[in-house]
mmCIF file of C-alpha atoms and ligand atoms in Angstrom:
data_model
loop_
_atom_site.group_PDB
_atom_site.id
_atom_site.type_symbol
_atom_site.label_atom_id
_atom_site.label_comp_id
_atom_site.label_asym_id
_atom_site.label_seq_id
_atom_site.Cartn_x
_atom_site.Cartn_y
_atom_site.Cartn_z
ATOM 1 C CA MET A 725 -18.375 70.246 -122.877
ATOM 2 C CA SER A 726 -21.800 70.049 -124.402
ATOM 3 C CA THR A 727 -23.126 68.704 -127.206
ATOM 4 C CA PRO A 728 -22.783 71.294 -129.981
ATOM 5 C CA VAL A 729 -25.449 72.452 -132.346
ATOM 6 C CA LEU A 730 -24.157 71.699 -136.128
ATOM 7 C CA VAL A 731 -24.655 75.451 -137.791
ATOM 8 C CA THR A 732 -24.162 75.644 -141.941
ATOM 9 C CA GLY A 733 -22.915 78.352 -143.450
ATOM 10 C CA ALA A 734 -21.267 79.436 -139.961
ATOM 11 C CA ALA A 735 -19.313 82.046 -141.748
ATOM 12 C CA GLY A 736 -21.715 84.497 -143.629
ATOM 13 C CA PHE A 737 -23.967 86.812 -142.462
ATOM 14 C CA ILE A 738 -26.769 84.963 -140.940
ATOM 15 C CA GLY A 739 -24.928 82.319 -139.906
ATOM 16 C CA SER A 740 -21.878 84.192 -138.218
ATOM 17 C CA HIS A 741 -24.643 85.490 -136.662
ATOM 18 C CA THR A 742 -26.217 82.908 -135.521
ATOM 19 C CA CYS A 743 -23.376 81.025 -134.971
ATOM 20 C CA GLN A 744 -22.603 84.454 -132.437
ATOM 21 C CA ALA A 745 -25.655 83.947 -130.566
ATOM 22 C CA LEU A 746 -25.367 80.577 -129.478
ATOM 23 C CA ILE A 747 -21.841 80.561 -128.396
ATOM 24 C CA SER A 748 -23.626 83.836 -126.132
ATOM 25 C CA ARG A 749 -25.862 81.562 -125.055
ATOM 26 C CA GLY A 750 -23.622 78.784 -123.945
ATOM 27 C CA GLN A 751 -23.883 76.527 -126.670
ATOM 28 C CA SER A 752 -20.753 75.377 -128.068
ATOM 29 C CA VAL A 753 -21.439 75.338 -132.384
ATOM 30 C CA VAL A 754 -19.686 73.422 -135.039
ATOM 31 C CA GLY A 755 -19.416 75.137 -138.173
ATOM 32 C CA VAL A 756 -18.956 74.560 -141.713
ATOM 33 C CA ASP A 757 -18.723 77.219 -144.502
ATOM 34 C CA ASN A 758 -16.437 76.608 -147.719
ATOM 35 C CA PHE A 759 -15.906 80.119 -148.334
ATOM 36 C CA ASP A 760 -17.404 80.452 -151.560
ATOM 37 C CA PRO A 761 -16.106 82.945 -154.058
ATOM 38 C CA PHE A 762 -20.071 84.420 -154.512
ATOM 39 C CA TYR A 763 -18.764 87.133 -152.737
ATOM 40 C CA ASP A 764 -15.255 88.161 -151.157
ATOM 41 C CA PRO A 765 -13.710 84.973 -149.296
ATOM 42 C CA TRP A 766 -12.398 87.571 -147.221
ATOM 43 C CA VAL A 767 -15.444 89.404 -145.888
ATOM 44 C CA LYS A 768 -16.447 85.904 -144.712
ATOM 45 C CA ARG A 769 -12.786 85.761 -142.171
ATOM 46 C CA ARG A 770 -13.830 88.906 -141.203
ATOM 47 C CA ASN A 771 -17.744 87.697 -139.505
ATOM 48 C CA LEU A 772 -15.822 85.396 -138.232
ATOM 49 C CA ALA A 773 -13.151 87.156 -136.322
ATOM 50 C CA GLU A 774 -15.998 89.614 -135.070
ATOM 51 C CA LEU A 775 -17.831 86.875 -133.751
ATOM 52 C CA ALA A 776 -14.107 85.664 -132.517
ATOM 53 C CA ARG A 777 -13.918 89.089 -130.425
ATOM 54 C CA ALA A 778 -17.660 89.321 -129.701
ATOM 55 C CA THR A 779 -17.703 85.849 -128.272
ATOM 56 C CA ASP A 780 -13.893 86.009 -125.964
ATOM 57 C CA GLY A 781 -14.504 85.173 -122.650
ATOM 58 C CA LEU A 782 -17.576 85.318 -122.535
ATOM 59 C CA VAL A 783 -19.329 83.210 -119.806
ATOM 60 C CA PRO A 784 -23.727 83.564 -119.635
ATOM 61 C CA PRO A 785 -24.194 83.824 -115.755
ATOM 62 C CA GLY A 786 -24.522 80.528 -113.810
ATOM 63 C CA GLY A 787 -23.338 78.792 -117.041
ATOM 64 C CA ARG A 788 -20.353 77.478 -118.839
ATOM 65 C CA ALA A 789 -18.330 79.381 -122.208
ATOM 66 C CA GLY A 790 -20.032 78.151 -125.612
ATOM 67 C CA THR A 791 -17.115 76.357 -127.807
ATOM 68 C CA PHE A 792 -16.916 77.015 -131.414
ATOM 69 C CA GLU A 793 -14.885 75.208 -134.149
ATOM 70 C CA LEU A 794 -15.630 75.886 -137.256
ATOM 71 C CA VAL A 795 -14.879 72.842 -140.129
ATOM 72 C CA GLU A 796 -13.537 73.820 -144.178
ATOM 73 C CA GLY A 797 -15.909 71.638 -146.487
ATOM 74 C CA ASP A 798 -18.649 71.244 -149.358
ATOM 75 C CA ILE A 799 -22.072 70.356 -147.615
ATOM 76 C CA CYS A 800 -22.455 69.386 -151.185
ATOM 77 C CA ASP A 801 -19.430 66.321 -150.470
ATOM 78 C CA ALA A 802 -21.886 63.336 -148.629
ATOM 79 C CA ARG A 803 -19.278 61.486 -147.095
ATOM 80 C CA GLY A 804 -17.751 64.741 -145.451
ATOM 81 C CA MET A 805 -21.290 65.507 -143.807
ATOM 82 C CA ALA A 806 -21.765 62.125 -142.489
ATOM 83 C CA ASP A 807 -18.144 61.856 -141.378
ATOM 84 C CA LEU A 808 -18.208 65.339 -139.770
ATOM 85 C CA VAL A 809 -21.820 64.501 -137.844
ATOM 86 C CA LYS A 810 -20.168 61.243 -136.544
ATOM 87 C CA ARG A 811 -17.074 62.709 -135.864
ATOM 88 C CA HIS A 812 -18.889 66.096 -133.517
ATOM 89 C CA ARG A 813 -22.148 64.270 -132.811
ATOM 90 C CA PRO A 814 -24.311 67.357 -132.777
ATOM 91 C CA SER A 815 -27.398 67.421 -130.817
ATOM 92 C CA GLY A 816 -29.507 69.426 -133.724
ATOM 93 C CA VAL A 817 -28.210 71.421 -137.297
ATOM 94 C CA ILE A 818 -28.743 75.031 -138.283
ATOM 95 C CA HIS A 819 -28.896 74.623 -141.620
ATOM 96 C CA LEU A 820 -28.336 78.214 -143.800
ATOM 97 C CA ALA A 821 -25.461 77.883 -146.292
ATOM 98 C CA ALA A 822 -26.479 78.480 -149.476
ATOM 99 C CA LYS A 823 -25.233 80.221 -152.502
ATOM 100 C CA ALA A 824 -28.247 83.509 -152.501
ATOM 101 C CA GLY A 825 -28.997 85.731 -155.011
ATOM 102 C CA VAL A 826 -31.519 86.384 -157.513
ATOM 103 C CA ARG A 827 -29.668 88.277 -160.292
ATOM 104 C CA PRO A 828 -26.547 85.391 -160.436
ATOM 105 C CA SER A 829 -28.843 82.942 -160.273
ATOM 106 C CA ILE A 830 -30.130 83.354 -163.792
ATOM 107 C CA ALA A 831 -26.279 82.921 -164.955
ATOM 108 C CA ASP A 832 -25.632 80.054 -163.418
ATOM 109 C CA PRO A 833 -28.686 77.431 -162.533
ATOM 110 C CA ALA A 834 -26.690 74.334 -161.800
ATOM 111 C CA ALA A 835 -24.047 76.021 -159.453
ATOM 112 C CA TYR A 836 -27.226 77.410 -157.593
ATOM 113 C CA ALA A 837 -29.188 73.762 -157.822
ATOM 114 C CA ARG A 838 -25.743 71.572 -156.650
ATOM 115 C CA ALA A 839 -25.417 73.714 -153.979
ATOM 116 C CA ASN A 840 -29.211 74.408 -152.663
ATOM 117 C CA VAL A 841 -30.730 70.917 -153.523
ATOM 118 C CA VAL A 842 -27.686 68.452 -153.569
ATOM 119 C CA GLY A 843 -26.284 70.225 -150.210
ATOM 120 C CA THR A 844 -29.138 69.798 -148.453
ATOM 121 C CA ALA A 845 -30.006 66.686 -149.321
ATOM 122 C CA SER A 846 -26.349 66.347 -148.035
ATOM 123 C CA VAL A 847 -27.152 68.219 -144.939
ATOM 124 C CA LEU A 848 -30.444 66.057 -144.863
ATOM 125 C CA GLU A 849 -28.981 62.865 -145.371
ATOM 126 C CA ALA A 850 -26.049 63.191 -142.240
ATOM 127 C CA ALA A 851 -28.478 64.186 -139.522
ATOM 128 C CA ARG A 852 -30.334 61.467 -140.650
ATOM 129 C CA ALA A 853 -27.339 59.230 -140.443
ATOM 130 C CA GLY A 854 -26.478 60.621 -137.439
ATOM 131 C CA GLY A 855 -29.378 60.680 -135.120
ATOM 132 C CA CYS A 856 -29.802 64.376 -134.957
ATOM 133 C CA ALA A 857 -32.725 65.275 -132.757
ATOM 134 C CA ARG A 858 -34.056 68.246 -134.946
ATOM 135 C CA VAL A 859 -33.568 70.399 -138.189
ATOM 136 C CA VAL A 860 -33.806 73.582 -139.325
ATOM 137 C CA VAL A 861 -33.440 74.815 -143.201
ATOM 138 C CA ALA A 862 -33.082 78.513 -144.176
ATOM 139 C CA SER A 863 -35.841 78.958 -147.056
ATOM 140 C CA SER A 864 -36.643 82.502 -148.421
ATOM 141 C CA SER A 865 -39.775 85.164 -148.685
ATOM 142 C CA SER A 866 -38.910 84.197 -153.211
ATOM 143 C CA VAL A 867 -40.665 81.258 -153.032
ATOM 144 C CA TYR A 868 -43.539 83.412 -153.014
ATOM 145 C CA GLY A 869 -42.742 84.859 -156.130
ATOM 146 C CA ASN A 870 -45.411 87.456 -157.327
ATOM 147 C CA GLN A 871 -48.386 86.638 -155.796
ATOM 148 C CA ALA A 872 -51.801 89.239 -155.822
ATOM 149 C CA GLN A 873 -52.328 87.975 -151.990
ATOM 150 C CA ALA A 874 -50.548 90.005 -149.521
ATOM 151 C CA PRO A 875 -49.060 90.225 -146.833
ATOM 152 C CA PHE A 876 -47.730 86.678 -147.972
ATOM 153 C CA ARG A 877 -48.810 83.044 -145.266
ATOM 154 C CA GLU A 878 -47.277 80.312 -145.729
ATOM 155 C CA GLU A 879 -50.304 78.181 -147.008
ATOM 156 C CA GLY A 880 -50.005 80.266 -149.354
ATOM 157 C CA GLU A 881 -49.506 79.544 -152.931
ATOM 158 C CA VAL A 882 -45.712 78.702 -153.784
ATOM 159 C CA ASP A 883 -45.508 77.085 -157.509
ATOM 160 C CA ARG A 884 -44.367 79.581 -158.960
ATOM 161 C CA PRO A 885 -40.508 80.760 -158.520
ATOM 162 C CA ILE A 886 -39.449 83.278 -161.066
ATOM 163 C CA SER A 887 -35.947 82.504 -160.380
ATOM 164 C CA PRO A 888 -33.710 79.189 -159.976
ATOM 165 C CA TYR A 889 -32.791 80.877 -156.956
ATOM 166 C CA ALA A 890 -36.238 80.845 -155.510
ATOM 167 C CA ALA A 891 -36.777 77.028 -157.216
ATOM 168 C CA THR A 892 -33.859 75.467 -155.662
ATOM 169 C CA LYS A 893 -34.672 77.297 -152.024
ATOM 170 C CA ARG A 894 -38.432 75.844 -152.771
ATOM 171 C CA ALA A 895 -36.699 72.216 -153.520
ATOM 172 C CA ALA A 896 -34.917 72.639 -150.365
ATOM 173 C CA GLU A 897 -38.242 72.901 -148.328
ATOM 174 C CA LEU A 898 -39.603 69.724 -150.605
ATOM 175 C CA LEU A 899 -36.441 67.887 -149.622
ATOM 176 C CA ALA A 900 -36.914 68.668 -145.821
ATOM 177 C CA TYR A 901 -40.741 67.879 -146.054
ATOM 178 C CA ALA A 902 -39.606 64.760 -146.997
ATOM 179 C CA HIS A 903 -36.736 63.859 -144.958
ATOM 180 C CA TRP A 904 -38.903 64.458 -141.718
ATOM 181 C CA ARG A 905 -41.470 62.138 -143.353
ATOM 182 C CA LEU A 906 -39.322 59.336 -143.317
ATOM 183 C CA THR A 907 -37.724 59.873 -139.823
ATOM 184 C CA SER A 908 -40.185 61.913 -137.905
ATOM 185 C CA MET A 909 -37.301 64.047 -137.004
ATOM 186 C CA PRO A 910 -38.620 67.137 -135.627
ATOM 187 C CA THR A 911 -37.941 69.846 -139.347
ATOM 188 C CA ALA A 912 -38.347 73.648 -139.891
ATOM 189 C CA CYS A 913 -38.447 75.726 -142.448
ATOM 190 C CA LEU A 914 -37.952 79.220 -142.123
ATOM 191 C CA ARG A 915 -39.012 82.086 -144.983
ATOM 192 C CA PHE A 916 -36.739 84.380 -144.275
ATOM 193 C CA PHE A 917 -37.354 88.603 -145.731
ATOM 194 C CA THR A 918 -34.685 90.181 -147.117
ATOM 195 C CA VAL A 919 -31.597 90.579 -144.233
ATOM 196 C CA TYR A 920 -29.800 93.513 -143.131
ATOM 197 C CA GLY A 921 -27.726 94.994 -140.488
ATOM 198 C CA PRO A 922 -24.429 94.609 -139.986
ATOM 199 C CA ARG A 923 -22.258 92.005 -141.914
ATOM 200 C CA GLN A 924 -24.457 91.597 -144.308
ATOM 201 C CA ARG A 925 -24.180 90.764 -147.801
ATOM 202 C CA PRO A 926 -22.597 92.792 -150.291
ATOM 203 C CA ASP A 927 -24.309 92.453 -152.772
ATOM 204 C CA LEU A 928 -27.453 93.188 -151.531
ATOM 205 C CA ALA A 929 -29.103 96.807 -152.127
ATOM 206 C CA ILE A 930 -28.559 97.944 -148.882
ATOM 207 C CA GLN A 931 -25.279 97.263 -148.016
ATOM 208 C CA THR A 932 -24.673 98.879 -152.039
ATOM 209 C CA PHE A 933 -26.136 101.518 -151.734
ATOM 210 C CA LEU A 934 -24.558 102.593 -148.681
ATOM 211 C CA LEU A 935 -20.991 101.625 -149.713
ATOM 212 C CA LYS A 936 -22.121 103.596 -153.362
ATOM 213 C CA ALA A 937 -23.253 106.831 -151.091
ATOM 214 C CA VAL A 938 -20.420 107.253 -148.508
ATOM 215 C CA ARG A 939 -17.989 107.016 -152.055
ATOM 216 C CA ASP A 940 -20.282 109.462 -153.320
ATOM 217 C CA GLU A 941 -21.319 106.921 -156.282
ATOM 218 C CA VAL A 942 -24.085 106.872 -158.434
ATOM 219 C CA ILE A 943 -26.544 104.356 -157.440
ATOM 220 C CA PRO A 944 -27.990 101.905 -159.917
ATOM 221 C CA VAL A 945 -32.256 102.133 -159.485
ATOM 222 C CA PHE A 946 -34.388 99.280 -160.824
ATOM 223 C CA GLY A 947 -37.182 99.849 -161.979
ATOM 224 C CA ASP A 948 -39.748 103.131 -161.013
ATOM 225 C CA GLY A 949 -39.027 102.679 -157.409
ATOM 226 C CA SER A 950 -41.966 101.144 -156.493
ATOM 227 C CA THR A 951 -40.422 97.904 -155.945
ATOM 228 C CA SER A 952 -41.360 96.893 -152.026
ATOM 229 C CA ARG A 953 -39.399 94.169 -149.540
ATOM 230 C CA ASP A 954 -40.204 93.429 -146.290
ATOM 231 C CA TYR A 955 -36.866 94.117 -144.975
ATOM 232 C CA THR A 956 -35.421 92.239 -141.298
ATOM 233 C CA TYR A 957 -33.230 93.162 -139.069
ATOM 234 C CA ILE A 958 -30.238 90.687 -138.105
ATOM 235 C CA ASP A 959 -31.098 89.852 -134.383
ATOM 236 C CA ASP A 960 -34.885 89.749 -135.201
ATOM 237 C CA ILE A 961 -34.239 86.689 -138.028
ATOM 238 C CA VAL A 962 -31.660 85.436 -135.384
ATOM 239 C CA ALA A 963 -34.590 85.498 -132.549
ATOM 240 C CA GLY A 964 -36.701 83.953 -135.326
ATOM 241 C CA VAL A 965 -34.156 81.060 -135.830
ATOM 242 C CA LEU A 966 -33.349 80.086 -132.294
ATOM 243 C CA ALA A 967 -36.577 80.266 -130.966
ATOM 244 C CA ALA A 968 -38.071 77.559 -134.430
ATOM 245 C CA TYR A 969 -34.422 75.542 -133.300
ATOM 246 C CA GLU A 970 -35.960 75.393 -130.395
ATOM 247 C CA ARG A 971 -39.634 75.374 -130.499
ATOM 248 C CA ILE A 972 -39.542 72.941 -133.604
ATOM 249 C CA GLY A 973 -41.838 69.206 -132.488
ATOM 250 C CA ALA A 974 -42.262 70.748 -129.157
ATOM 251 C CA PRO A 975 -46.250 70.142 -127.882
ATOM 252 C CA GLY A 976 -48.427 73.061 -129.066
ATOM 253 C CA ILE A 977 -46.863 73.362 -132.236
ATOM 254 C CA ALA A 978 -48.705 72.339 -135.251
ATOM 255 C CA GLY A 979 -47.959 70.277 -138.302
ATOM 256 C CA ASP A 980 -46.756 67.568 -136.195
ATOM 257 C CA GLY A 981 -43.208 67.776 -136.494
ATOM 258 C CA TYR A 982 -43.018 69.782 -139.723
ATOM 259 C CA ARG A 983 -42.981 73.646 -139.426
ATOM 260 C CA VAL A 984 -43.082 76.032 -141.997
ATOM 261 C CA TRP A 985 -43.119 79.948 -140.288
ATOM 262 C CA ASN A 986 -42.104 83.516 -142.285
ATOM 263 C CA LEU A 987 -39.494 85.383 -140.559
ATOM 264 C CA GLY A 988 -39.836 88.776 -141.605
ATOM 265 C CA GLY A 989 -40.050 93.004 -140.487
ATOM 266 C CA HIS A 990 -42.126 95.080 -139.425
ATOM 267 C CA ARG A 991 -43.731 97.048 -143.284
ATOM 268 C CA PRO A 992 -42.979 96.513 -146.277
ATOM 269 C CA VAL A 993 -40.729 99.672 -147.527
ATOM 270 C CA ARG A 994 -40.634 100.841 -151.385
ATOM 271 C CA LEU A 995 -37.520 101.245 -153.107
ATOM 272 C CA SER A 996 -37.400 104.752 -153.222
ATOM 273 C CA GLU A 997 -38.791 105.145 -149.262
ATOM 274 C CA LEU A 998 -35.184 103.160 -148.660
ATOM 275 C CA LEU A 999 -33.237 105.443 -151.039
ATOM 276 C CA ASP A 1000 -34.803 108.621 -148.810
ATOM 277 C CA ALA A 1001 -33.957 106.831 -145.726
ATOM 278 C CA ILE A 1002 -29.952 105.935 -146.555
ATOM 279 C CA ALA A 1003 -29.724 109.960 -147.290
ATOM 280 C CA ARG A 1004 -31.478 110.287 -143.851
ATOM 281 C CA VAL A 1005 -28.515 108.069 -142.658
ATOM 282 C CA VAL A 1006 -25.837 108.913 -144.087
ATOM 283 C CA GLY A 1007 -26.816 112.871 -143.567
ATOM 284 C CA ARG A 1008 -26.698 113.988 -147.499
ATOM 285 C CA PRO A 1009 -28.819 113.360 -150.823
ATOM 286 C CA VAL A 1010 -27.897 109.940 -152.680
ATOM 287 C CA ARG A 1011 -27.143 110.563 -156.482
ATOM 288 C CA THR A 1012 -29.256 108.054 -158.896
ATOM 289 C CA GLU A 1013 -29.500 106.386 -161.603
ATOM 290 C CA PRO A 1014 -32.809 104.680 -163.239
ATOM 291 C CA ARG A 1015 -32.218 101.117 -164.651
ATOM 292 C CA PRO A 1016 -34.843 98.838 -166.332
ATOM 293 C CA MET A 1017 -35.963 96.172 -163.809
ATOM 294 C CA GLN A 1018 -34.515 93.269 -163.410
ATOM 295 C CA ALA A 1019 -35.712 89.517 -164.507
ATOM 296 C CA GLY A 1020 -36.076 87.367 -161.009
ATOM 297 C CA ASP A 1021 -36.761 89.694 -159.130
ATOM 298 C CA VAL A 1022 -40.390 89.710 -157.688
ATOM 299 C CA GLU A 1023 -42.514 92.637 -157.266
ATOM 300 C CA ARG A 1024 -42.777 92.758 -153.449
ATOM 301 C CA THR A 1025 -42.875 91.265 -150.887
ATOM 302 C CA TRP A 1026 -44.740 91.167 -147.173
ATOM 303 C CA ALA A 1027 -44.637 88.069 -144.208
ATOM 304 C CA ASP A 1028 -48.148 87.005 -142.926
ATOM 305 C CA LEU A 1029 -46.403 86.651 -139.043
ATOM 306 C CA THR A 1030 -49.290 85.556 -137.382
ATOM 307 C CA ARG A 1031 -48.231 82.062 -137.266
ATOM 308 C CA SER A 1032 -44.748 82.451 -136.293
ATOM 309 C CA ALA A 1033 -46.196 85.214 -133.399
ATOM 310 C CA SER A 1034 -48.536 82.379 -132.097
ATOM 311 C CA GLU A 1035 -45.920 79.651 -132.440
ATOM 312 C CA LEU A 1036 -42.519 81.014 -131.907
ATOM 313 C CA GLY A 1037 -43.378 84.173 -129.749
ATOM 314 C CA TYR A 1038 -41.234 86.285 -132.831
ATOM 315 C CA ARG A 1039 -42.504 89.608 -132.878
ATOM 316 C CA PRO A 1040 -39.776 91.868 -134.765
ATOM 317 C CA ARG A 1041 -38.174 94.750 -132.157
ATOM 318 C CA VAL A 1042 -35.848 95.913 -134.438
ATOM 319 C CA GLY A 1043 -37.467 99.535 -136.500
ATOM 320 C CA PHE A 1044 -36.247 100.715 -140.669
ATOM 321 C CA GLU A 1045 -34.251 102.640 -139.688
ATOM 322 C CA GLU A 1046 -32.908 101.848 -136.191
ATOM 323 C CA GLY A 1047 -31.374 99.183 -138.173
ATOM 324 C CA LEU A 1048 -30.283 101.195 -141.210
ATOM 325 C CA ALA A 1049 -28.822 103.601 -138.396
ATOM 326 C CA ARG A 1050 -27.286 100.178 -136.652
ATOM 327 C CA GLN A 1051 -25.228 98.758 -140.021
ATOM 328 C CA TRP A 1052 -24.230 102.467 -141.013
ATOM 329 C CA SER A 1053 -22.621 102.869 -137.710
ATOM 330 C CA TRP A 1054 -21.242 99.383 -137.656
ATOM 331 C CA LEU A 1055 -19.650 100.218 -141.977
ATOM 332 C CA GLN A 1056 -18.116 103.186 -140.180
ATOM 333 C CA ASP A 1057 -16.353 101.195 -137.503
ATOM 334 C CA VAL A 1058 -15.130 98.097 -140.442
ATOM 335 C CA GLY A 1059 -13.975 100.900 -142.871
ATOM 336 C CA SER A 1060 -15.166 98.992 -146.411
HETATM 337 N N1 NAD B 2448 -29.965 87.468 -146.343
HETATM 338 C C1 NAD B 2448 -30.916 87.266 -146.297
HETATM 339 O O1 NAD B 2448 -31.546 88.547 -147.160
HETATM 340 C C2 NAD B 2448 -31.455 86.147 -146.477
HETATM 341 C C3 NAD B 2448 -33.067 85.680 -147.684
HETATM 342 C C4 NAD B 2448 -33.196 85.265 -147.452
HETATM 343 C C5 NAD B 2448 -32.808 83.713 -147.316
HETATM 344 N N2 NAD B 2448 -31.915 83.395 -146.787
HETATM 345 C C6 NAD B 2448 -31.019 82.388 -146.663
HETATM 346 O O2 NAD B 2448 -30.287 82.229 -145.509
HETATM 347 C C7 NAD B 2448 -29.336 81.454 -145.483
HETATM 348 C C8 NAD B 2448 -27.864 82.261 -144.910
HETATM 349 O O3 NAD B 2448 -28.001 83.615 -146.619
HETATM 350 P P1 NAD B 2448 -26.690 84.676 -146.218
HETATM 351 O O4 NAD B 2448 -27.562 86.182 -145.978
HETATM 352 O O5 NAD B 2448 -26.392 84.511 -144.563
HETATM 353 O O6 NAD B 2448 -25.979 84.240 -146.916
HETATM 354 P P2 NAD B 2448 -24.017 84.312 -146.944
HETATM 355 O O7 NAD B 2448 -23.224 83.892 -148.136
HETATM 356 O O8 NAD B 2448 -23.883 85.222 -146.165
HETATM 357 O O9 NAD B 2448 -24.077 83.397 -146.226
HETATM 358 C C9 NAD B 2448 -23.702 81.259 -147.055
HETATM 359 C C10 NAD B 2448 -22.985 80.469 -147.148
HETATM 360 O O10 NAD B 2448 -22.793 79.881 -146.770
HETATM 361 C C11 NAD B 2448 -21.777 79.406 -147.458
HETATM 362 N N3 NAD B 2448 -21.404 78.590 -148.359
HETATM 363 C C12 NAD B 2448 -22.565 78.020 -149.617
HETATM 364 N N4 NAD B 2448 -21.912 77.591 -150.234
HETATM 365 C C13 NAD B 2448 -21.967 75.724 -149.509
HETATM 366 C C14 NAD B 2448 -21.351 74.595 -149.779
HETATM 367 N N5 NAD B 2448 -21.379 74.225 -150.167
HETATM 368 N N6 NAD B 2448 -20.789 74.073 -148.497
HETATM 369 C C15 NAD B 2448 -20.464 74.972 -147.194
HETATM 370 N N7 NAD B 2448 -20.882 76.805 -147.029
HETATM 371 C C16 NAD B 2448 -21.147 76.729 -148.264
HETATM 372 C C17 NAD B 2448 -21.130 80.600 -148.387
HETATM 373 O O11 NAD B 2448 -20.022 80.687 -148.294
HETATM 374 C C18 NAD B 2448 -21.651 81.283 -146.964
HETATM 375 O O12 NAD B 2448 -21.103 82.056 -146.259
HETATM 376 C C19 NAD B 2448 -29.132 81.371 -147.266
HETATM 377 O O13 NAD B 2448 -29.947 79.695 -147.120
HETATM 378 C C20 NAD B 2448 -29.914 81.756 -147.986
HETATM 379 O O14 NAD B 2448 -30.338 81.383 -149.142
HETATM 380 C C21 NAD B 2448 -31.198 84.722 -147.477
#
């Protein structure tokens, strides 16, 4: 059996797609997830069932089938993580587990700090003790806060987070930096810009809006519709994650083994544009209701992709409406 890669948060939206892509390439994967109840754990079981169906019997040409094993556990359990790494001897770690979501982090900052900061420290220490060769850590565009300068560049200001979630993601980046300084283990931090597509988290705008549109329910619109997001299709994110995992520490990559990369979409989409696109994809007008702007929400996100394009060959390929149509089609297939 090939040496596995350890993927944390394997049952989640991005985690299940990442595992699927690795297995499709013949790579064995050990996943860890605690089925955190932030959203219905049944949705995560469904993600894993879809992953199993998509990879069942897949053997890459000339290669061997990748295997998948899911370990149910909490990344904050430092001893449990160390044991898991010692048992499975993964070659590296793709650390995606986190409590995600800006607004709920304002209601429960301590739980976010535990999962995202204590959890990241525990994963990094297990990687060190287990002699892993590399680690990739999921960060977020939220670390940029409300920047005046856009598009956001990796070397820009990231010390003014406007939500506990953003602060925990920045803290995870700093822990990853210290880990690299102490171990020289190639370490990448990836700043994802709002990810969408099949299996999208049910708390995120597009999935919520599509579900409301199909039920002909009113969509609450926070702010005046002028906020914008650089939406990134899931397949593009996964391609960026795998490229970062392969390339970190390679000759020609700046940073001596520690690197931050933005992974974004093509262009920022205004909330009002998103609602128009949803009406087109669903095939009928949507009903909306204005609400005040929510605390913790940034005004816009927009990734500068110069660094990830030149160092990772990262190029987002799926256009916004194409991705939206694919998510809509998947939603109709799964039924909710
Ligand atoms: N989806 C996005 O738009 C987006 C944007 C920026 C950053 N991110 C980051 O990407 C990563 C994946 O996000 P996602 O959208 O797939 O979220 P998700 O909630 O679908 O997946 C995260 C997974 O981590 C698991 N998890 C949480 N706490 C855990 C713990 N203590 N121990 C073990 N497992 C735990 C959850 O059960 C879940 O399955 C996260 O680190 C998130 O912060 C996501």
